[in-house]
Coordinates of C-alpha atoms in Angstrom, one line a residue:
M355 CA 42.0 4.5 10.8
R356 CA 43.6 1.6 8.8
H357 CA 45.0 3.8 6.1
L358 CA 46.8 6.9 7.4
Q359 CA 47.2 10.2 5.7
V360 CA 50.4 10.8 3.7
N361 CA 52.8 13.2 5.2
W362 CA 53.4 15.5 2.3
H363 CA 56.6 17.6 2.9
E364 CA 59.1 19.7 1.0
G365 CA 61.8 17.6 -0.7
L366 CA 59.6 14.5 -0.9
F367 CA 60.5 12.2 -3.8
L368 CA 57.1 11.4 -5.2
R369 CA 56.4 7.7 -5.9
P370 CA 53.3 5.8 -6.9
H371 CA 53.2 4.5 -3.3
H372 CA 52.4 8.1 -2.1
L373 CA 49.5 8.6 -4.5
Q374 CA 48.1 5.1 -3.8
A375 CA 48.3 5.7 0.0
S376 CA 46.6 9.0 -0.5
E377 CA 43.8 7.4 -2.5
R378 CA 43.3 4.7 0.0
H379 CA 43.0 7.2 2.8
S380 CA 40.5 9.3 0.8
Q381 CA 38.4 6.2 0.1
E382 CA 38.4 5.1 3.8
L383 CA 37.4 8.6 4.8
M384 CA 34.4 8.4 2.5
A385 CA 33.4 5.0 3.7
V386 CA 33.7 6.0 7.4
G387 CA 31.7 9.1 6.7
A388 CA 28.9 7.2 5.0
L389 CA 28.9 4.7 8.0
S390 CA 28.7 7.6 10.4
D391 CA 25.8 9.1 8.5
H392 CA 23.9 5.8 8.4
P393 CA 25.2 2.5 9.8
L394 CA 23.2 0.6 7.3
H395 CA 24.5 2.5 4.3
Y396 CA 25.2 -0.5 2.1
G397 CA 23.0 -2.4 -0.3
L398 CA 21.6 -2.3 -3.8
Q399 CA 20.7 1.0 -5.5
Q400 CA 19.7 -0.5 -8.8
L401 CA 19.3 -4.0 -10.2
T402 CA 18.1 -5.5 -13.4
L403 CA 18.2 -9.3 -13.9
S404 CA 17.4 -11.2 -17.0
E405 CA 14.5 -13.6 -16.1
S406 CA 14.8 -15.4 -19.4
S407 CA 18.4 -16.1 -18.7
I408 CA 17.6 -17.6 -15.3
Q409 CA 15.1 -20.0 -17.0
N410 CA 18.0 -21.0 -19.1
H411 CA 20.0 -21.8 -16.0
R412 CA 22.1 -18.6 -16.4
V413 CA 22.3 -15.5 -14.2
E414 CA 22.9 -12.3 -16.2
V415 CA 23.0 -8.9 -14.5
Q416 CA 22.0 -6.2 -17.0
Q417 CA 22.3 -3.2 -14.7
L418 CA 23.6 -2.9 -11.2
R419 CA 24.6 -0.2 -8.8
A420 CA 25.4 -0.9 -5.2
R421 CA 27.5 0.0 -2.2
L422 CA 29.3 -2.8 -0.4
R423 CA 29.7 -3.0 3.4
D424 CA 33.3 -1.6 3.2
G425 CA 32.0 1.4 1.3
T426 CA 33.1 0.2 -2.2
L427 CA 30.8 1.6 -4.9
V428 CA 30.0 -0.8 -7.8
D429 CA 28.4 0.3 -11.0
V430 CA 27.7 -2.2 -13.8
G431 CA 26.1 -0.6 -16.8
N432 CA 27.4 -2.9 -19.5
A433 CA 24.7 -5.5 -20.2
G434 CA 25.9 -9.0 -19.8
S435 CA 29.2 -8.1 -18.1
L436 CA 28.3 -10.1 -15.0
V437 CA 27.2 -13.7 -15.6
V438 CA 26.9 -17.0 -13.8
E439 CA 27.2 -19.6 -16.5
R440 CA 24.8 -22.5 -16.9
D441 CA 27.0 -25.3 -15.5
R442 CA 27.6 -23.4 -12.2
L443 CA 23.9 -22.8 -11.6
L444 CA 23.0 -26.4 -12.5
V445 CA 25.5 -27.7 -10.0
A446 CA 24.3 -25.3 -7.2
L447 CA 20.6 -26.1 -7.7
D448 CA 21.3 -29.8 -7.8
R449 CA 22.6 -29.5 -4.3
A450 CA 20.0 -27.2 -2.8
D451 CA 16.4 -26.0 -3.5
T452 CA 17.5 -22.4 -3.4
V453 CA 20.8 -20.6 -4.0
Q454 CA 21.8 -17.0 -3.3
V455 CA 23.5 -14.9 -6.0
L456 CA 26.3 -12.7 -4.5
L457 CA 28.0 -9.6 -5.9
A458 CA 31.7 -10.1 -5.1
V459 CA 34.7 -7.9 -5.2
P460 CA 38.2 -9.1 -4.2
Q461 CA 39.3 -7.5 -0.9
L462 CA 42.3 -5.2 -0.9
R463 CA 45.4 -7.0 0.3
M464 CA 48.5 -5.0 1.4
G465 CA 51.6 -6.8 0.2
P466 CA 50.4 -9.1 -2.6
R467 CA 49.7 -7.8 -6.0
N468 CA 46.2 -6.2 -6.4
L469 CA 46.4 -5.4 -10.1
G470 CA 46.3 -8.0 -12.7
T471 CA 44.9 -8.9 -16.1
S472 CA 41.9 -11.1 -16.6
S473 CA 44.1 -13.8 -18.2
E474 CA 46.1 -14.3 -15.0
G475 CA 45.2 -17.2 -12.6
M476 CA 45.0 -15.0 -9.5
V477 CA 42.0 -13.0 -8.4
P478 CA 43.2 -9.4 -8.1
R479 CA 41.0 -6.6 -6.8
Y480 CA 41.6 -4.6 -10.0
V481 CA 42.2 -5.5 -13.6
E482 CA 44.1 -3.2 -16.0
Q483 CA 42.3 -1.5 -18.8
V484 CA 44.2 0.8 -21.2
E485 CA 42.1 3.6 -22.8
T486 CA 43.1 6.4 -25.1
L487 CA 42.2 9.7 -23.5
S488 CA 42.4 13.3 -24.7
N489 CA 43.4 16.4 -22.8
E490 CA 40.1 17.5 -21.4
N491 CA 41.3 21.1 -21.0
E492 CA 43.0 21.7 -24.4
G493 CA 41.4 18.9 -26.4
G494 CA 43.3 16.5 -28.6
D495 CA 46.7 15.1 -27.7
D496 CA 45.3 11.6 -27.3
Q497 CA 47.4 9.4 -25.1
P498 CA 47.1 5.8 -23.9
V499 CA 46.4 5.7 -20.1
S500 CA 46.5 2.6 -17.9
L501 CA 43.3 2.5 -15.7
R502 CA 42.2 0.3 -12.8
L503 CA 38.9 -1.4 -13.1
L504 CA 37.2 -3.2 -10.1
N505 CA 37.3 -7.0 -10.8
V506 CA 33.6 -7.4 -10.1
R507 CA 32.0 -10.9 -10.4
L508 CA 29.1 -13.0 -9.4
L509 CA 29.4 -15.9 -6.9
L510 CA 26.8 -18.4 -5.7
S511 CA 26.2 -19.1 -2.0
S512 CA 27.4 -22.7 -2.6
E513 CA 30.8 -21.4 -3.8
D514 CA 33.8 -20.3 -1.8
A515 CA 33.7 -16.6 -1.1
S516 CA 36.8 -16.2 1.1
G517 CA 38.9 -13.2 0.2
F518 CA 35.9 -11.4 -1.4
E519 CA 33.7 -8.6 -0.1
T520 CA 30.2 -9.8 -1.0
L521 CA 26.6 -8.6 -1.1
P522 CA 23.6 -10.8 -1.7
I523 CA 21.5 -9.5 -4.7
A524 CA 19.0 -12.3 -5.4
R525 CA 17.9 -15.8 -4.6
I526 CA 17.1 -18.4 -7.2
R527 CA 14.8 -21.3 -6.5
R528 CA 14.6 -24.6 -8.2
G529 CA 11.2 -25.6 -9.8
G530 CA 8.8 -27.9 -8.1
D531 CA 10.2 -31.0 -9.9
R532 CA 13.5 -31.7 -11.6
E533 CA 12.1 -30.8 -15.0
S534 CA 10.8 -27.4 -13.9
L535 CA 12.7 -24.2 -14.8
P536 CA 14.4 -22.2 -12.1
Q537 CA 12.9 -18.8 -11.1
I538 CA 13.8 -15.7 -9.1
D539 CA 12.5 -16.2 -5.5
R540 CA 10.4 -13.1 -5.1
S541 CA 9.9 -13.7 -1.4
Y542 CA 13.5 -12.8 -0.8
I543 CA 14.4 -9.1 -0.5
P544 CA 18.1 -8.4 -0.6
P545 CA 19.7 -5.4 1.3
V546 CA 18.7 -2.2 -0.5
V547 CA 19.3 1.4 0.3
A548 CA 15.9 2.6 -0.8
L549 CA 12.3 1.2 -1.0
D550 CA 12.0 1.9 -4.7
V551 CA 14.9 -0.3 -5.6
C552 CA 12.8 -3.4 -4.9
P553 CA 9.2 -3.5 -6.2
E554 CA 8.4 -6.4 -3.9
L555 CA 9.3 -4.1 -0.9
G556 CA 8.2 -0.6 -2.0
T557 CA 5.1 -1.4 -4.1
G558 CA 4.3 -4.8 -2.8
L559 CA 4.5 -4.3 1.0
V560 CA 4.8 -0.6 2.0
R561 CA 2.2 0.6 -0.5
S562 CA -0.1 -2.3 0.4
A563 CA 0.0 -1.1 4.0
F564 CA -0.7 2.4 2.8
D565 CA -3.7 1.2 0.8
L566 CA -4.9 -0.9 3.7
I567 CA -4.9 2.1 6.0
G568 CA -6.5 4.3 3.3
R569 CA -9.4 1.8 2.8
K570 CA -10.1 1.7 6.5
I571 CA -10.0 5.5 6.8
E572 CA -12.7 5.7 4.1
V573 CA -14.9 3.2 6.0
L574 CA -14.4 4.8 9.4
S575 CA -14.7 8.4 8.3
Q576 CA -18.1 7.6 6.6
Q577 CA -19.3 5.8 9.8
V578 CA -18.2 8.8 11.9
R579 CA -20.0 11.2 9.6
N580 CA -23.2 9.2 9.2
R581 CA -23.6 8.6 12.9
G582 CA -22.4 12.0 14.1
I583 CA -19.8 10.3 16.4
S584 CA -17.7 12.7 18.5
L585 CA -15.1 12.3 21.3
D586 CA -17.8 12.3 23.9
A587 CA -19.6 9.3 22.3
Q588 CA -21.4 7.1 24.8
N589 CA -22.5 4.2 22.6
P590 CA -20.4 1.0 22.5
G591 CA -17.9 0.9 19.7
D592 CA -18.2 4.6 18.7
L593 CA -15.2 5.8 20.8
E594 CA -13.1 3.0 19.4
R595 CA -14.0 4.1 15.8
I596 CA -13.0 7.7 16.3
L597 CA -9.8 6.8 18.2
M598 CA -8.7 4.4 15.5
L599 CA -9.6 6.9 12.8
G600 CA -7.2 9.4 14.6
E601 CA -4.4 6.9 14.7
L602 CA -4.9 5.9 11.1
N603 CA -5.0 9.5 9.9
R604 CA -1.6 10.1 11.6
A605 CA -0.1 6.9 10.1
M606 CA -1.5 7.7 6.6
A607 CA 0.1 11.2 6.6
V608 CA 3.5 9.7 7.2
L609 CA 3.2 6.7 4.9
R610 CA 2.0 8.9 2.1
V611 CA 5.4 10.5 2.1
L612 CA 7.4 7.3 2.7
A613 CA 5.6 5.1 0.1
F614 CA 5.8 7.5 -2.8
S615 CA 9.2 9.2 -2.4
R616 CA 12.4 8.1 -4.0
G617 CA 15.4 7.2 -1.9
V618 CA 13.6 6.2 1.3
H619 CA 15.7 3.8 3.4
P620 CA 13.8 0.7 4.5
L621 CA 14.7 1.4 8.2
W622 CA 12.6 4.6 8.1
A623 CA 9.6 2.8 6.6
Y624 CA 9.9 -0.2 9.0
T625 CA 10.1 2.2 12.0
E626 CA 6.9 3.9 10.9
L627 CA 5.0 0.7 10.4
C628 CA 6.1 -0.5 13.8
G629 CA 4.9 2.8 15.2
A630 CA 1.5 2.3 13.6
V631 CA 1.2 -1.2 15.0
G632 CA 2.1 0.1 18.4
S633 CA -0.5 2.8 18.3
L634 CA -3.2 0.4 17.0
S635 CA -2.4 -2.2 19.6
L636 CA -4.8 -0.5 21.9
F637 CA -7.6 -2.0 19.8
G638 CA -6.2 -5.6 19.9
K639 CA -7.2 -8.3 22.3
E640 CA -4.4 -7.8 24.7
R641 CA -4.5 -4.0 24.6
R642 CA -0.7 -3.9 24.4
T643 CA 2.1 -4.1 21.9
E644 CA 3.4 -7.5 21.2
E645 CA 7.1 -7.9 20.6
L646 CA 8.1 -7.0 17.1
A647 CA 11.2 -8.2 15.3
G648 CA 14.2 -5.9 15.2
Y649 CA 15.3 -4.4 11.9
D650 CA 17.3 -6.9 9.8
H651 CA 18.9 -5.2 6.8
E652 CA 20.1 -8.6 5.6
N653 CA 16.6 -10.2 5.5
L654 CA 14.0 -7.6 4.8
G655 CA 11.2 -9.8 3.6
P656 CA 10.1 -11.6 6.8
I657 CA 10.1 -8.5 9.1
F658 CA 8.1 -6.4 6.6
R659 CA 5.6 -9.1 5.9
D660 CA 5.1 -9.7 9.6
V661 CA 4.6 -6.0 10.5
V662 CA 2.1 -5.5 7.6
E663 CA 0.2 -8.6 8.6
R664 CA 0.0 -7.4 12.2
L665 CA -1.2 -4.1 10.9
R666 CA -3.9 -5.7 8.9
M667 CA -5.2 -7.8 11.9
L668 CA -5.3 -4.7 14.1
V669 CA -7.1 -2.6 11.5
E670 CA -9.8 -5.3 11.2
T671 CA -10.6 -5.3 14.9
V672 CA -13.0 -2.4 14.4
R673 CA -15.4 -3.8 11.8
E674 CA -17.7 -2.2 9.4
L675 CA -21.2 -1.1 10.4
D676 CA -24.1 -3.5 10.1
F677 CA -26.0 -1.2 7.7
Q678 CA -25.7 -0.3 4.0
K679 CA -27.1 3.0 2.7
R680 CA -28.4 3.9 -0.7
P681 CA -29.9 7.3 -1.6
F682 CA -33.2 7.6 -3.5
I683 CA -32.4 9.5 -6.8
G684 CA -34.8 11.3 -9.2
R685 CA -35.8 9.3 -12.2
G686 CA -38.7 10.7 -14.1
Q687 CA -41.6 11.4 -11.7
R688 CA -40.2 8.8 -9.2
L689 CA -37.4 8.5 -6.7
C690 CA -35.6 5.2 -7.2
V691 CA -32.9 3.4 -5.2
T692 CA -30.3 0.9 -6.4
M693 CA -30.9 -2.4 -4.7
E694 CA -28.4 -5.2 -3.8
P695 CA -29.7 -8.9 -4.3
Q696 CA -28.7 -10.0 -0.8
W697 CA -31.0 -7.3 0.7
F698 CA -34.1 -9.3 -0.3
H699 CA -33.0 -12.2 2.0
S700 CA -35.2 -12.6 5.1
T701 CA -32.2 -11.8 7.3
W702 CA -32.2 -8.1 6.2
Q703 CA -34.4 -5.3 7.6
W704 CA -35.2 -2.2 5.6
F705 CA -35.6 1.3 6.9
V706 CA -36.4 4.4 4.9
G707 CA -34.5 7.4 6.3
V708 CA -35.6 11.0 5.7
N709 CA -33.1 13.8 6.1
K710 CA -35.4 16.5 7.3
G711 CA -32.9 19.3 7.5
D712 CA -34.2 22.1 9.8
L713 CA -37.7 20.7 10.0
S714 CA -39.0 19.4 13.3
E715 CA -39.8 15.7 13.4
S716 CA -43.5 16.4 13.8
D717 CA -43.6 18.8 10.9
C718 CA -41.7 16.3 8.7
R719 CA -44.1 13.5 9.5
R720 CA -47.1 15.8 8.8
L721 CA -45.5 16.9 5.5
L722 CA -45.1 13.3 4.3
S723 CA -48.7 12.3 5.2
E724 CA -51.8 12.3 3.1
G725 CA -53.0 15.7 2.0
L726 CA -49.5 17.0 1.6
L727 CA -46.7 15.0 -0.1
D728 CA -48.8 11.8 0.4
W729 CA -45.7 9.6 -0.1
K730 CA -46.0 6.1 -1.5
L731 CA -43.5 3.2 -1.6
G732 CA -43.5 0.3 -4.0
S733 CA -41.7 -1.3 -6.9
E734 CA -40.6 0.9 -9.8
R735 CA -43.2 -0.9 -11.9
M736 CA -46.2 -0.3 -9.5
V737 CA -45.5 2.8 -7.5
E738 CA -47.1 5.2 -9.9
Q739 CA -50.2 3.1 -10.1
L740 CA -50.4 2.8 -6.3
F741 CA -50.0 6.5 -6.0
R742 CA -52.7 7.4 -8.6
Q743 CA -55.2 4.9 -7.3
R744 CA -54.5 5.6 -3.7
A745 CA -53.8 1.9 -3.3
E746 CA -51.9 0.4 -0.4
G747 CA -48.1 0.4 -1.0
L748 CA -45.4 -0.9 1.3
S749 CA -46.0 0.0 4.9
L750 CA -43.9 2.8 6.4
V751 CA -44.0 2.5 10.2
P752 CA -42.4 5.4 12.2
L753 CA -39.5 4.0 14.1
Q754 CA -40.1 4.3 17.8
R755 CA -37.3 2.0 19.1
L756 CA -33.5 2.3 19.0
V757 CA -31.8 0.4 16.2
R758 CA -28.2 0.6 17.1
S759 CA -27.0 -0.2 13.6
L760 CA -28.6 3.0 12.2
P761 CA -26.7 6.3 12.2
M762 CA -28.2 8.4 15.0
R763 CA -28.0 11.9 13.7
P764 CA -30.6 14.6 14.6
E765 CA -31.5 15.5 11.0
W766 CA -32.6 11.9 10.2
I767 CA -35.8 10.2 11.1
Y768 CA -36.6 6.6 10.2
F769 CA -39.5 4.5 9.0
E770 CA -39.4 0.7 9.2
V771 CA -40.5 -1.3 6.1
P772 CA -42.0 -4.5 7.4
R773 CA -42.3 -7.6 5.2
N774 CA -45.7 -9.0 4.4
D775 CA -47.6 -11.0 1.8
R776 CA -49.5 -8.2 0.1
P777 CA -49.3 -7.5 -3.6
A778 CA -47.1 -4.4 -3.3
W779 CA -44.4 -6.3 -1.4
K780 CA -44.6 -9.3 -3.7
D781 CA -44.0 -7.1 -6.8
V782 CA -41.0 -5.6 -5.1
L783 CA -39.6 -9.1 -4.6
D784 CA -40.5 -10.1 -8.2
T785 CA -38.9 -7.0 -9.8
Q786 CA -36.2 -6.4 -7.1
T787 CA -36.8 -2.7 -7.4
L788 CA -37.9 0.0 -5.0
A789 CA -39.2 3.5 -5.6
L790 CA -40.9 6.5 -3.9
M791 CA -43.6 8.7 -5.4
L792 CA -44.8 12.0 -3.9
R793 CA -47.3 14.7 -4.8
D794 CA -45.4 17.0 -7.1
S795 CA -47.5 20.1 -6.5
L796 CA -45.3 21.0 -3.5
I797 CA -42.0 20.1 -5.2
L798 CA -40.2 23.2 -6.4
N799 CA -37.5 21.5 -8.4
K800 CA -39.5 18.8 -10.0
D801 CA -38.3 19.8 -13.5
Q802 CA -34.6 19.4 -12.4
L803 CA -35.1 16.3 -10.3
Q804 CA -33.5 13.8 -12.7
G805 CA -30.4 12.4 -11.2
Q806 CA -30.7 14.5 -8.0
E807 CA -31.1 13.4 -4.4
T808 CA -32.5 16.6 -2.9
L809 CA -36.1 17.7 -3.1
E810 CA -36.9 21.4 -2.6
I811 CA -40.4 21.6 -1.0
N812 CA -42.8 24.4 -0.4
F813 CA -44.1 23.8 3.1
E814 CA -46.4 26.5 4.6
G815 CA -44.8 29.2 2.6
R816 CA -41.1 28.3 3.3
R817 CA -38.6 26.4 1.2
V818 CA -37.3 23.2 2.9
S819 CA -35.0 20.4 1.6
L820 CA -35.6 16.7 2.0
Q821 CA -33.5 13.7 1.1
F822 CA -34.5 10.0 1.2
A823 CA -32.3 7.0 1.6
L824 CA -32.8 3.2 2.1
F825 CA -30.9 1.7 5.0
A826 CA -30.5 -2.1 4.8
V827 CA -29.6 -3.7 8.1
Q828 CA -28.5 -7.4 8.4
Q829 CA -29.9 -9.0 11.5
K830 CA -27.4 -10.8 13.8
S831 CA -28.0 -14.4 14.5

């Protein structure tokens, strides 16, 4: 160690040197201990900059708490006590488009004087500050006490920082032209000891990755449920979906903790994001992990943006299904479905799906036919008239072929709705609405059907449940 422990012994004549040496040893012990606990223990813990001051070509730190590389702790709570004046920033931005703001503390030098007053020309590590203190045990007995205060200041990257221990805290960029006002460069992320210190890092990047994964989980989980996909899936793309869902669920569980907890070191979050990229690389074009940048505590922005972008690209390799599903919901005596304008384009096919529950397929088709439910499909405006007059509605053709885009679950059967030039279809196009009507004598819950999706039907003396949904499938060119 650089600063050795004082040899306290009987008969020692105590001098200030002994106490100072003991304090230096204690401070070095704490610094080495912190370094042993975490090699990247330094960085900002809190920072508040005045943006209005920067637009006036001044840098003013309102609050700051940080640990320097040598373990020195800096706490600035007095607003305006750290300032870069206008002339210094103007000169720096005149020479370069961007300039870094550095937190600077003079290094401890053995031999020369390390304590001075702010009026002296030298740059001492400490300045003297006399405060009147009372006896904290007994109270009262106020006495003036000389204290040492760290001589903290701000430097710019264009200025000489030799003899200082420094830490970058921000980057200022010049406006697009000479008359524009300077601004904080939000793309730069200084060394921080926790994600929540820097909103651009914690909220802007790590939580965006969390949200990206969460959205994809919602899509994939719905696909897996709708299609009844399992690990023994044989259809193309199904196994990829369930494998990706498993990897995303694992990453989501860890990121939920990292993204919303206080005091999480950036290294932990970066390691987890890299792990997620590695797991999802199976779904990429090369089926292997491409080289990722090593952790750079001094330049956090580029590495985090790169890993989040790679994560986004890998997540998008398994795309959404080609169908959109909307349930038919009770509205008066009809079952209506909410339509999307693009579904009326000729590139979209329509299928009415019936969730038959425990019914066999043949019994379900018989239940829907004339003489029983006698179902009719048309526009909301015409469907009741079509039903009462037994007129021809939209065709409902039992689906006999495999449509890969539709969820293949045993409880669903499908009917294709072909396009034609008949009046019922034209009215659907004119009103852009679609509705079902059924014989209500067999519907047990017809009085409670408003806003509901499930019909309770009396079929040959037993109670069965039916649900109807429209599946819109976009044809591939």
